[in-house]
Short mmCIF file of C-alpha atoms and ligand atoms in Angstrom, two decimals:
data_model
loop_
_atom_site.label_atom_id
_atom_site.label_comp_id
_atom_site.label_asym_id
_atom_site.label_seq_id
_atom_site.Cartn_x
_atom_site.Cartn_y
_atom_site.Cartn_z
CA MET A 1 0.30 -0.45 0.15
CA LEU A 2 0.92 3.42 -1.15
CA PHE A 3 2.46 5.60 1.96
CA GLN A 4 -0.38 8.15 2.66
CA LYS A 5 0.63 11.48 3.80
CA ILE A 6 -1.06 13.24 6.43
CA ASN A 7 -1.67 16.64 7.21
CA ILE A 8 -2.17 17.26 10.75
CA SER A 9 -2.28 20.31 12.29
CA ILE A 10 -1.42 20.50 16.39
CA ILE A 11 -2.35 23.29 19.16
CA GLY A 12 -0.09 24.01 21.87
CA THR A 13 3.71 23.29 21.42
CA GLY A 14 4.83 22.77 24.79
CA TYR A 15 6.51 19.01 26.21
CA VAL A 16 3.19 17.25 24.52
CA GLY A 17 2.95 19.34 21.46
CA LEU A 18 7.17 19.35 20.17
CA PRO A 19 7.69 15.96 20.41
CA THR A 20 4.66 14.69 18.82
CA ALA A 21 5.04 16.90 16.18
CA LEU A 22 8.29 15.88 15.95
CA GLY A 23 7.38 11.84 15.40
CA PHE A 24 4.80 12.31 13.29
CA SER A 25 7.17 14.34 10.72
CA LYS A 26 9.58 11.33 11.04
CA LEU A 27 6.82 8.82 10.51
CA GLY A 28 6.43 11.07 7.26
CA HIS A 29 3.37 13.28 7.43
CA ASN A 30 2.86 16.94 6.82
CA VAL A 31 2.47 18.92 10.00
CA THR A 32 1.85 22.42 11.16
CA CYS A 33 2.38 23.53 14.91
CA ILE A 34 0.24 26.06 15.91
CA ASP A 35 1.11 28.14 19.52
CA ASN A 36 -0.29 31.45 21.28
CA ASN A 37 3.24 32.11 22.23
CA ASN A 38 4.85 34.39 20.08
CA ILE A 39 8.26 33.89 21.46
CA LYS A 40 8.27 30.02 21.18
CA ILE A 41 7.41 29.96 17.52
CA GLN A 42 10.16 32.49 16.64
CA GLU A 43 12.43 30.25 18.45
CA LEU A 44 11.25 27.34 16.84
CA LYS A 45 11.75 29.01 13.48
CA ASN A 46 14.83 29.66 14.20
CA GLY A 47 16.00 25.94 15.09
CA ILE A 48 16.19 27.53 18.99
CA ILE A 49 13.89 24.42 20.98
CA PRO A 50 12.62 26.21 23.82
CA ILE A 51 11.76 23.07 25.81
CA TYR A 52 14.71 20.12 27.58
CA GLU A 53 13.93 16.63 26.54
CA LYS A 54 16.25 13.76 25.83
CA GLY A 55 17.09 12.83 22.50
CA ILE A 56 14.88 16.35 21.65
CA ASN A 57 18.26 17.85 19.86
CA THR A 58 18.86 15.21 16.96
CA LEU A 59 15.36 14.58 15.60
CA PHE A 60 14.84 18.51 16.36
CA PHE A 61 17.18 19.47 13.77
CA LYS A 62 16.25 16.89 11.22
CA GLU A 63 12.68 17.30 11.16
CA TYR A 64 12.65 21.22 12.03
CA LYS A 65 13.17 22.49 8.76
CA LYS A 66 9.46 20.60 7.57
CA ILE A 67 7.37 21.91 9.85
CA THR A 68 5.36 24.60 9.31
CA PHE A 69 5.61 26.51 12.91
CA THR A 70 2.66 29.82 13.07
CA THR A 71 0.47 31.50 15.54
CA SER A 72 -2.48 31.95 13.90
CA ILE A 73 -4.77 29.38 13.83
CA LYS A 74 -6.70 30.19 10.69
CA ASP A 75 -3.64 29.65 9.24
CA GLY A 76 -2.11 26.70 9.97
CA ILE A 77 -5.72 24.96 10.25
CA SER A 78 -6.24 25.56 6.30
CA ASN A 79 -5.06 22.20 4.94
CA ALA A 80 -5.74 19.98 7.75
CA ASP A 81 -6.90 16.86 7.77
CA ILE A 82 -6.32 15.78 11.48
CA ILE A 83 -6.24 18.67 13.79
CA ILE A 84 -4.84 18.01 17.16
CA ILE A 85 -5.22 19.38 20.56
CA ALA A 86 -2.46 20.06 23.51
CA VAL A 87 -2.34 22.75 24.58
CA GLY A 88 -2.38 22.96 28.90
CA THR A 89 -5.27 21.84 31.67
CA PRO A 90 -3.94 22.96 34.92
CA THR A 91 -5.78 23.29 38.05
CA ASN A 92 -8.45 26.01 38.37
CA LYS A 93 -6.98 26.75 41.97
CA LYS A 94 -10.52 27.78 42.61
CA THR A 95 -12.89 25.41 41.64
CA ASN A 96 -10.11 22.23 41.70
CA GLU A 97 -11.30 21.54 38.57
CA ALA A 98 -9.25 21.57 35.26
CA ASP A 99 -9.00 24.91 33.53
CA LEU A 100 -10.45 24.15 30.00
CA SER A 101 -9.95 28.13 29.32
CA TYR A 102 -6.54 27.07 26.75
CA LEU A 103 -9.09 24.51 25.26
CA PHE A 104 -12.04 26.59 24.75
CA ASN A 105 -10.06 29.55 23.25
CA ALA A 106 -8.47 27.29 20.80
CA VAL A 107 -12.15 25.25 20.00
CA ASN A 108 -13.44 28.43 19.43
CA GLU A 109 -10.92 29.83 17.32
CA ILE A 110 -10.97 26.43 15.35
CA LYS A 111 -14.54 26.44 15.02
CA ILE A 112 -14.52 30.33 13.00
CA TYR A 113 -11.43 28.74 10.44
CA LEU A 114 -12.46 25.39 10.55
CA ASN A 115 -12.97 23.99 6.39
CA LYS A 116 -14.58 20.77 4.43
CA ARG A 117 -10.76 19.40 4.05
CA THR A 118 -11.17 18.73 7.90
CA LYS A 119 -12.52 15.26 9.25
CA LEU A 120 -11.07 15.03 12.72
CA ILE A 121 -10.36 17.19 15.83
CA VAL A 122 -8.64 15.01 18.00
CA THR A 123 -7.99 15.93 22.13
CA LYS A 124 -4.56 15.01 22.72
CA SER A 125 -5.01 17.46 26.27
CA THR A 126 -5.86 15.54 29.33
CA VAL A 127 -9.40 16.45 29.90
CA PRO A 128 -12.11 15.93 32.40
CA VAL A 129 -14.77 12.84 30.87
CA LYS A 130 -17.55 14.70 29.03
CA THR A 131 -15.31 17.53 27.62
CA GLY A 132 -15.54 16.08 23.94
CA ASP A 133 -19.15 16.39 24.32
CA LYS A 134 -18.75 20.05 24.76
CA ILE A 135 -16.48 20.92 21.97
CA GLU A 136 -19.00 18.46 19.87
CA LYS A 137 -21.21 21.10 20.13
CA ILE A 138 -19.42 24.16 20.15
CA ILE A 139 -18.02 23.06 17.18
CA ASN A 140 -21.79 21.97 15.48
CA ASN A 141 -20.72 20.42 12.06
CA SER A 142 -21.69 17.26 11.05
CA ASN A 143 -18.87 16.52 8.87
CA ILE A 144 -16.25 16.48 11.82
CA ASP A 145 -15.81 14.19 14.23
CA ILE A 146 -14.55 15.04 17.47
CA ILE A 147 -12.20 12.55 19.49
CA SER A 148 -10.00 12.01 22.14
CA MET A 149 -6.41 10.11 22.12
CA PRO A 150 -5.32 10.90 25.02
CA GLU A 151 -1.34 11.33 25.78
CA PHE A 152 0.52 8.30 27.39
CA LEU A 153 3.89 10.20 27.51
CA ARG A 154 6.07 10.51 29.98
CA GLU A 155 8.64 13.58 29.86
CA GLY A 156 12.42 12.54 29.43
CA PHE A 157 11.10 10.03 27.37
CA ALA A 158 8.72 11.09 25.64
CA LEU A 159 10.31 10.74 21.66
CA GLU A 160 10.94 7.02 23.39
CA ASP A 161 7.02 6.57 24.25
CA PHE A 162 5.83 8.46 20.79
CA PHE A 163 7.60 5.80 19.17
CA ASN A 164 7.00 3.10 21.21
CA PRO A 165 3.76 3.69 23.27
CA ASP A 166 2.65 0.47 25.67
CA ARG A 167 -0.87 1.17 23.59
CA ILE A 168 -2.61 3.86 21.50
CA VAL A 169 -6.16 4.59 23.31
CA ILE A 170 -8.17 6.25 20.49
CA GLY A 171 -12.18 7.38 21.90
CA ALA A 172 -14.37 7.81 19.32
CA ASN A 173 -18.37 8.12 18.95
CA ASN A 174 -18.55 7.54 15.32
CA LYS A 175 -15.67 5.26 13.45
CA ARG A 176 -16.41 6.36 10.12
CA TYR A 177 -13.04 8.80 9.90
CA LEU A 178 -10.83 6.38 12.23
CA TYR A 179 -8.96 4.85 8.61
CA LEU A 180 -7.36 8.63 8.97
CA ILE A 181 -5.68 7.99 12.39
CA LYS A 182 -4.97 4.25 11.33
CA LYS A 183 -2.96 5.73 8.96
CA LEU A 184 -1.01 8.44 10.77
CA TYR A 185 -0.28 5.44 13.03
CA ARG A 186 0.11 2.50 10.58
CA LYS A 187 4.04 2.66 10.66
CA ILE A 188 4.04 2.30 14.56
CA LYS A 189 2.91 -1.22 15.62
CA ARG A 190 1.76 -1.46 18.79
CA PRO A 191 -1.80 -2.33 20.51
CA ILE A 192 -4.50 0.24 19.69
CA ILE A 193 -7.67 0.31 21.97
CA TYR A 194 -11.04 1.43 20.82
CA THR A 195 -13.01 2.37 23.24
CA ASP A 196 -15.90 5.50 23.26
CA ARG A 197 -15.10 9.10 23.59
CA THR A 198 -15.91 9.25 27.41
CA SER A 199 -14.43 5.90 28.20
CA ALA A 200 -10.90 7.28 26.65
CA GLU A 201 -10.80 10.37 28.17
CA LEU A 202 -12.09 8.82 32.07
CA ILE A 203 -8.48 5.90 31.01
CA LYS A 204 -6.05 8.92 31.11
CA TYR A 205 -7.42 10.04 34.66
CA THR A 206 -7.18 6.20 35.49
CA ALA A 207 -4.29 5.59 34.68
CA ASN A 208 -2.51 8.74 36.65
CA ALA A 209 -4.40 8.33 39.38
CA PHE A 210 -3.30 4.54 40.02
CA LEU A 211 0.47 5.52 39.34
CA ALA A 212 0.31 7.87 41.97
CA ILE A 213 -1.79 5.90 44.30
CA LYS A 214 0.94 3.67 43.70
CA ILE A 215 3.87 5.88 44.51
CA ASN A 216 2.17 6.82 47.53
CA TYR A 217 2.04 3.46 48.56
CA ILE A 218 5.23 2.79 48.44
CA ASN A 219 6.27 6.01 50.43
CA GLU A 220 3.24 4.98 53.34
CA ILE A 221 5.19 1.58 53.40
CA ALA A 222 8.84 3.44 53.56
CA ASP A 223 7.36 5.07 56.61
CA LEU A 224 6.74 1.54 57.82
CA CYS A 225 10.04 0.50 57.16
CA GLU A 226 12.04 3.01 58.82
CA ASN A 227 9.63 3.10 62.07
CA ILE A 228 10.54 -1.06 62.18
CA ASN A 229 13.98 -1.06 60.51
CA ALA A 230 12.63 -2.88 57.37
CA ASN A 231 14.41 -1.91 53.60
CA ILE A 232 11.98 -0.39 51.49
CA ASP A 233 14.11 -1.50 48.26
CA ASP A 234 13.83 -4.99 49.16
CA VAL A 235 10.06 -4.83 50.11
CA ALA A 236 9.80 -3.24 46.63
CA LYS A 237 11.85 -5.85 44.95
CA GLY A 238 9.96 -8.62 46.72
CA ILE A 239 6.21 -7.45 45.93
CA GLY A 240 7.42 -6.42 42.37
CA ALA A 241 8.79 -9.61 41.05
CA ASP A 242 4.44 -10.53 41.13
CA SER A 243 3.22 -10.02 37.91
CA ARG A 244 0.46 -8.87 38.88
CA ILE A 245 1.67 -6.34 40.71
CA GLY A 246 4.88 -5.25 38.82
CA ASN A 247 8.13 -3.34 39.64
CA LYS A 248 7.39 0.01 37.82
CA PHE A 249 6.49 2.83 39.95
CA LEU A 250 7.67 1.08 42.73
CA LYS A 251 10.69 3.64 43.72
CA ALA A 252 9.85 5.50 47.12
CA GLY A 253 11.25 9.02 47.57
CA ILE A 254 10.15 12.38 48.41
CA GLY A 255 6.34 12.95 46.70
CA TYR A 256 5.52 12.88 43.14
CA GLY A 257 5.41 16.13 41.28
CA GLY A 258 5.38 17.18 37.99
CA SER A 259 2.60 18.95 35.97
CA CYS A 260 0.40 15.60 35.12
CA PHE A 261 -0.52 13.90 38.82
CA PRO A 262 -1.11 16.50 41.33
CA LYS A 263 -3.05 18.73 38.85
CA ASP A 264 -5.22 15.14 37.11
CA THR A 265 -5.73 13.86 40.69
CA GLN A 266 -7.33 16.88 41.45
CA ALA A 267 -9.34 17.24 38.89
CA MET A 268 -10.50 13.42 39.03
CA ALA A 269 -11.10 14.29 42.78
CA THR A 270 -13.13 16.94 41.37
CA PHE A 271 -15.08 15.37 38.63
CA GLY A 272 -15.71 12.60 41.06
CA ASN A 273 -17.78 14.35 42.93
CA LYS A 274 -19.81 15.88 40.16
CA TYR A 275 -20.78 12.69 39.45
CA ASN A 276 -21.63 11.99 42.62
CA VAL A 277 -18.85 9.16 43.69
CA ASN A 278 -16.34 9.63 46.41
CA LEU A 279 -13.03 8.81 44.57
CA THR A 280 -11.08 8.13 48.30
CA LEU A 281 -8.03 6.79 46.98
CA VAL A 282 -7.93 9.33 44.74
CA LYS A 283 -8.30 11.81 47.73
CA ASP A 284 -6.10 10.45 50.05
CA ALA A 285 -3.37 10.42 47.59
CA ILE A 286 -3.56 14.00 46.67
CA ILE A 287 -3.67 15.11 50.61
CA ASN A 288 -0.75 12.85 51.93
CA ASN A 289 1.82 13.37 48.87
CA LYS A 290 1.63 17.08 49.42
CA LYS A 291 2.05 16.05 53.56
CA ARG A 292 5.04 14.30 52.51
CA GLN A 293 6.79 16.77 50.74
CA LYS A 294 6.33 19.13 54.27
CA ASN A 295 7.13 15.89 56.27
CA ILE A 296 10.68 15.08 54.06
CA ALA A 297 11.43 19.02 54.67
CA ASN A 298 10.97 18.46 58.48
CA LYS A 299 13.18 15.63 58.60
CA ILE A 300 15.95 17.40 56.54
CA TYR A 301 15.66 20.22 58.94
CA ASN A 302 16.07 18.10 61.74
CA ILE A 303 19.27 16.76 60.83
CA ILE A 304 20.25 20.00 59.84
CA SER A 305 19.11 20.64 63.73
CA GLN A 306 22.70 18.98 64.29
CA ILE A 307 24.74 20.92 63.14
CA ASN A 308 26.64 23.68 65.23
CA GLU A 309 26.51 26.50 62.45
CA LYS A 310 25.03 29.52 62.80
CA GLN A 311 23.80 29.39 59.05
CA ILE A 312 23.99 26.41 57.36
CA ASN A 313 24.80 25.51 53.33
CA VAL A 314 22.31 23.22 51.96
CA GLY A 315 23.62 21.63 48.69
CA ILE A 316 20.56 20.92 47.11
CA LEU A 317 20.97 18.37 43.89
CA GLY A 318 18.42 18.19 41.69
CA LEU A 319 15.52 20.67 41.19
CA ALA A 320 13.16 18.95 38.34
CA PHE A 321 10.06 17.02 38.90
CA LYS A 322 11.33 14.39 37.68
CA ASN A 323 15.56 13.11 36.09
CA ASN A 324 15.34 13.99 32.09
CA THR A 325 13.66 17.31 32.09
CA ASP A 326 13.75 21.09 32.62
CA ASP A 327 10.16 20.93 33.82
CA CYS A 328 10.06 22.00 37.37
CA ARG A 329 6.14 22.12 37.22
CA GLU A 330 4.76 20.85 40.79
CA SER A 331 8.63 20.08 41.87
CA PRO A 332 9.11 18.27 45.24
CA SER A 333 12.67 19.18 45.26
CA ILE A 334 11.38 22.81 45.06
CA ASN A 335 8.13 22.10 47.55
CA ILE A 336 10.79 21.09 49.80
CA ILE A 337 13.04 24.02 49.38
CA LYS A 338 10.18 26.93 49.81
CA SER A 339 9.63 24.91 52.82
CA LEU A 340 13.42 24.88 54.20
CA LEU A 341 13.05 28.62 53.27
CA LYS A 342 11.07 29.21 56.03
CA HIS A 343 14.13 28.91 58.55
CA LYS A 344 16.43 32.14 58.55
CA ASN A 345 19.46 30.15 59.56
CA ILE A 346 19.07 28.05 55.75
CA ASN A 347 21.53 29.53 52.51
CA ILE A 348 20.61 27.07 49.52
CA ILE A 349 23.04 26.41 46.89
CA ALA A 350 21.14 24.10 44.27
CA HIS A 351 22.32 22.05 41.09
CA ASP A 352 20.32 20.89 37.87
CA TYR A 353 21.01 19.66 34.77
CA LYS A 354 18.46 21.14 32.89
CA ALA A 355 15.94 22.95 35.02
CA ILE A 356 18.20 25.74 36.68
CA ASN A 357 16.57 28.63 34.26
CA THR A 358 12.49 26.62 34.97
CA ALA A 359 13.43 26.82 38.44
CA LYS A 360 14.99 30.38 38.40
CA GLN A 361 11.61 31.39 36.97
CA ILE A 362 10.02 29.76 40.19
CA LEU A 363 12.68 31.01 43.17
CA ASN A 364 14.06 34.16 41.81
CA ASN A 365 16.88 34.97 43.93
CA LYS A 366 15.92 33.06 46.86
CA ILE A 367 18.28 30.78 46.34
CA SER A 368 22.01 30.65 44.87
CA TYR A 369 21.85 27.82 41.63
CA SER A 370 25.54 26.60 40.33
CA ASN A 371 26.09 24.04 36.89
CA ASN A 372 29.76 22.92 39.17
CA ILE A 373 28.77 19.81 41.42
CA GLU A 374 31.89 19.58 43.26
CA ASP A 375 31.20 23.66 43.77
CA VAL A 376 28.21 23.02 45.78
CA ILE A 377 28.95 19.78 47.65
CA ASN A 378 32.08 21.63 48.56
CA ASN A 379 30.21 24.26 50.08
CA ALA A 380 27.65 22.46 51.72
CA ASP A 381 26.83 21.58 55.41
CA ILE A 382 24.74 18.69 54.08
CA ILE A 383 23.48 17.89 50.52
CA CYS A 384 20.27 16.72 49.55
CA ILE A 385 19.48 15.07 46.51
CA LEU A 386 16.00 15.74 45.49
CA THR A 387 15.62 15.20 41.88
CA GLU A 388 16.53 11.08 40.14
CA TRP A 389 19.17 11.87 37.87
CA GLU A 390 21.41 8.21 37.70
CA GLU A 391 24.43 11.45 36.72
CA TYR A 392 24.03 11.79 40.36
CA LYS A 393 25.15 7.84 41.35
CA LYS A 394 28.41 8.98 39.54
CA ILE A 395 29.65 11.21 41.80
CA ASP A 396 32.57 10.24 44.17
CA PHE A 397 32.07 11.60 47.59
CA SER A 398 35.27 10.07 49.34
CA LEU A 399 37.19 13.27 46.56
CA LEU A 400 34.67 15.68 47.99
CA TYR A 401 35.49 17.93 51.02
CA PRO A 402 32.08 19.13 52.52
CA ARG A 403 32.52 20.53 56.13
CA HIS A 404 29.72 17.95 57.54
CA LYS A 405 29.50 14.89 55.74
CA ILE A 406 25.93 14.69 55.65
CA ILE A 407 23.55 13.23 52.55
CA PHE A 408 20.58 13.07 52.51
CA ASP A 409 19.21 10.79 49.64
CA GLY A 410 15.55 11.92 48.64
CA LYS A 411 15.85 8.98 45.87
CA ASN A 412 17.77 6.31 47.40
CA LEU A 413 19.96 7.20 44.79
CA LEU A 414 23.73 6.45 46.30
CA ASP A 415 25.11 3.48 47.83
CA LYS A 416 25.98 3.85 51.48
CA ASN A 417 29.24 1.55 51.63
CA LYS A 418 30.65 4.22 48.86
CA LEU A 419 30.06 7.10 51.38
CA LYS A 420 32.87 5.91 53.66
CA GLY A 421 33.07 8.58 57.10
CA TYR A 422 29.24 10.51 55.49
CA GLN A 423 26.21 10.57 57.80
CA TYR A 424 24.11 9.22 55.19
CA TYR A 425 20.24 9.43 55.46
CA CYS A 426 17.97 7.53 52.67
CA ILE A 427 14.25 6.61 52.24
CA GLY A 428 12.79 3.31 53.74
CA LYS A 429 16.10 2.11 55.20
CA ARG A 430 18.94 2.48 57.37
CA GLY A 431 21.15 5.22 56.08
P1 NAD B 501 2.79 22.98 27.83
O1 NAD B 501 2.37 24.06 28.92
O2 NAD B 501 4.16 22.43 28.08
O3 NAD B 501 2.19 22.99 26.46
C1 NAD B 501 0.56 23.57 26.28
C2 NAD B 501 1.55 24.81 24.72
O4 NAD B 501 -0.27 25.46 24.59
C3 NAD B 501 1.83 26.08 25.30
O5 NAD B 501 3.01 26.27 24.67
C4 NAD B 501 1.22 27.27 24.96
O6 NAD B 501 1.39 27.94 24.82
C5 NAD B 501 -0.16 27.12 23.96
N1 NAD B 501 -1.63 27.28 23.94
C6 NAD B 501 -2.28 27.51 25.21
N2 NAD B 501 -3.25 28.08 24.36
C7 NAD B 501 -2.99 28.16 23.50
C8 NAD B 501 -3.98 28.45 22.54
N3 NAD B 501 -5.39 29.03 22.79
N4 NAD B 501 -3.81 28.27 20.86
C9 NAD B 501 -2.54 28.44 20.75
N5 NAD B 501 -1.64 27.33 21.62
C10 NAD B 501 -2.07 27.88 22.81
O7 NAD B 501 1.91 21.74 28.74
P2 NAD B 501 1.82 20.23 27.84
O8 NAD B 501 2.58 20.06 29.21
O9 NAD B 501 2.29 19.60 26.48
O10 NAD B 501 0.43 19.16 28.19
C11 NAD B 501 -0.39 19.92 27.28
C12 NAD B 501 -1.59 18.99 27.88
O11 NAD B 501 -0.93 17.64 28.09
C13 NAD B 501 -2.07 18.96 29.19
O12 NAD B 501 -3.59 18.11 28.69
C14 NAD B 501 -1.46 17.58 30.15
O13 NAD B 501 -1.71 17.54 31.39
C15 NAD B 501 -1.47 16.78 28.79
N6 NAD B 501 -0.31 15.84 28.97
C16 NAD B 501 1.03 15.62 29.78
C17 NAD B 501 2.37 15.22 29.51
C18 NAD B 501 3.07 15.66 29.65
O14 NAD B 501 4.55 15.28 30.19
N7 NAD B 501 3.76 16.74 30.25
C19 NAD B 501 1.65 14.06 29.18
C20 NAD B 501 0.35 13.46 28.82
C21 NAD B 501 -1.03 14.22 28.57
C1 UGA B 502 3.33 10.90 34.20
C2 UGA B 502 2.95 9.47 33.50
O1 UGA B 502 4.04 8.46 33.42
C3 UGA B 502 2.55 9.59 32.28
O2 UGA B 502 2.00 8.40 31.15
C4 UGA B 502 1.63 10.42 31.77
O3 UGA B 502 1.77 11.16 30.09
C5 UGA B 502 2.34 11.71 32.41
O4 UGA B 502 2.52 11.80 33.63
C6 UGA B 502 1.09 13.05 32.52
O5 UGA B 502 -0.20 12.57 31.96
O6 UGA B 502 1.54 14.28 31.83
P1 UGA B 502 5.33 12.37 33.84
O7 UGA B 502 4.33 12.66 35.20
O8 UGA B 502 5.97 12.83 33.04
O9 UGA B 502 4.57 11.43 33.44
O10 UGA B 502 6.18 11.46 35.03
P2 UGA B 502 6.50 10.03 35.74
O11 UGA B 502 7.80 9.55 34.81
O12 UGA B 502 5.30 9.59 35.81
O13 UGA B 502 6.73 10.59 37.41
C7 UGA B 502 5.99 11.95 37.85
C8 UGA B 502 6.34 11.96 39.32
O14 UGA B 502 6.30 10.56 40.40
C9 UGA B 502 7.81 12.43 39.31
O15 UGA B 502 7.79 13.06 40.33
C10 UGA B 502 9.00 11.24 39.84
O16 UGA B 502 9.90 11.40 40.57
C11 UGA B 502 7.86 10.14 40.83
N1 UGA B 502 7.67 8.68 40.47
C12 UGA B 502 7.92 8.05 39.47
C13 UGA B 502 8.16 8.04 41.96
O17 UGA B 502 8.14 9.18 42.81
N2 UGA B 502 8.07 6.83 41.99
C14 UGA B 502 8.53 5.69 40.89
O18 UGA B 502 9.01 4.97 41.11
C15 UGA B 502 8.25 6.34 39.54
#
């Protein structure tokens, strides 16, 4: 069968939209990226990548000249077979619902400029159940289908996940144009799950909340391990070997963060209430995850209290909410830093491989930043690892000389046998 190129227009060129655009371009389709952030679009046109994502450079420089970048929905969708919406859906702080204003702004504009070529509008943004119904009402065009195709990529692994997803979920109430989606993904030989639109919307939230609950559970067990002198890494290994449980998402730590788990669990709990279901597990995960970050800050402060110095220098390794990204949205590291800064006797100097600039947008000059790990460590009274960058595992602490050799490893990254002479604190096991 001859390969048929599909014209795709993606609205929203962020952590989802950009990797998705590069992926579809690599698969041979014609891609247009639309974003109302003019600076971002100018950067992209000029070959500057506005986000950090592992492996993005190579693919970007291969593909970006084939992609059209524009700020205009009118121009951007003029030739589209499929329009993909990938704008943000953050928490509305007043209502605790997902803020759909970005999405509906885009939809209302799409409606004005839609033409006969377009067959499908695909929601990739994570949206509460029944949002597809609302989009359909606004678009009000019987020639076009609104489908839900939730995105499951992980930041830091976005390209890997694009080309090799566990599954592709297609939520469509009408199947007449699904042949276009099949063509779009023809080269990706992965399972496709077809369902109705509302179920697809729910699959996304149920998956994220399940993972958040799983992390929350292992973190609670880690606390128990600390009180009974057991080892959380062994417990996780022991339960993870059971294929019904699975060995992923069992790393105990400082709580989950990021632009998705916190906001999606919140939105889900809220729409659960709206539909008269009290999602208690989800609600507990939200509360416990916030508490955990406060407790970790207190734990660090208790360790610090042993140090006999007027001013304490805290060296933070890791600002991003996880490794391989520059994203600091809802980063536990940032939340812990904010709690520590409430103590007047604390100065913080922080390192991250990619997230210093994004962290600065949140913390400004409340802390100092350094690209030099050795500097951070040698000037610290206590060193706190708060992001799981693999590279931190390779630090040879025996060659470094901090004033009070104390490490708090919030991600259980280090091997305590290589830390002779250090006081080592970690999560859910003896340091
Ligand atoms: P993002 O903030 O990085 O990107 C969103 C982009 O949309 C921004 O560049 C913004 O300028 C643009 N935008 C907003 N309104 C617009 C409009 N009306 N017209 C054109 N552009 C507009 O967000 P993200 O992290 O890429 O997330 C996008 C969606 O995908 C969210 O719903 C999120 O929950 C979901 N999601 C994210 C991830 C992830 O790993 N980040 C994974 C799966 C799903
Ligand atoms: C998560 C999901 O994994 C993706 O499938 C989903 O598409 C995405 O949310 C989304 O909807 O945006 P992401 O937030 O990029 O992806 O990162 P994860 O790898 O899931 O990590 C989230 C948080 O959990 C991080 O703070 C990480 O440190 C923490 N985590 C993860 C743990 O504490 N322990 C673990 O075992 C795994």
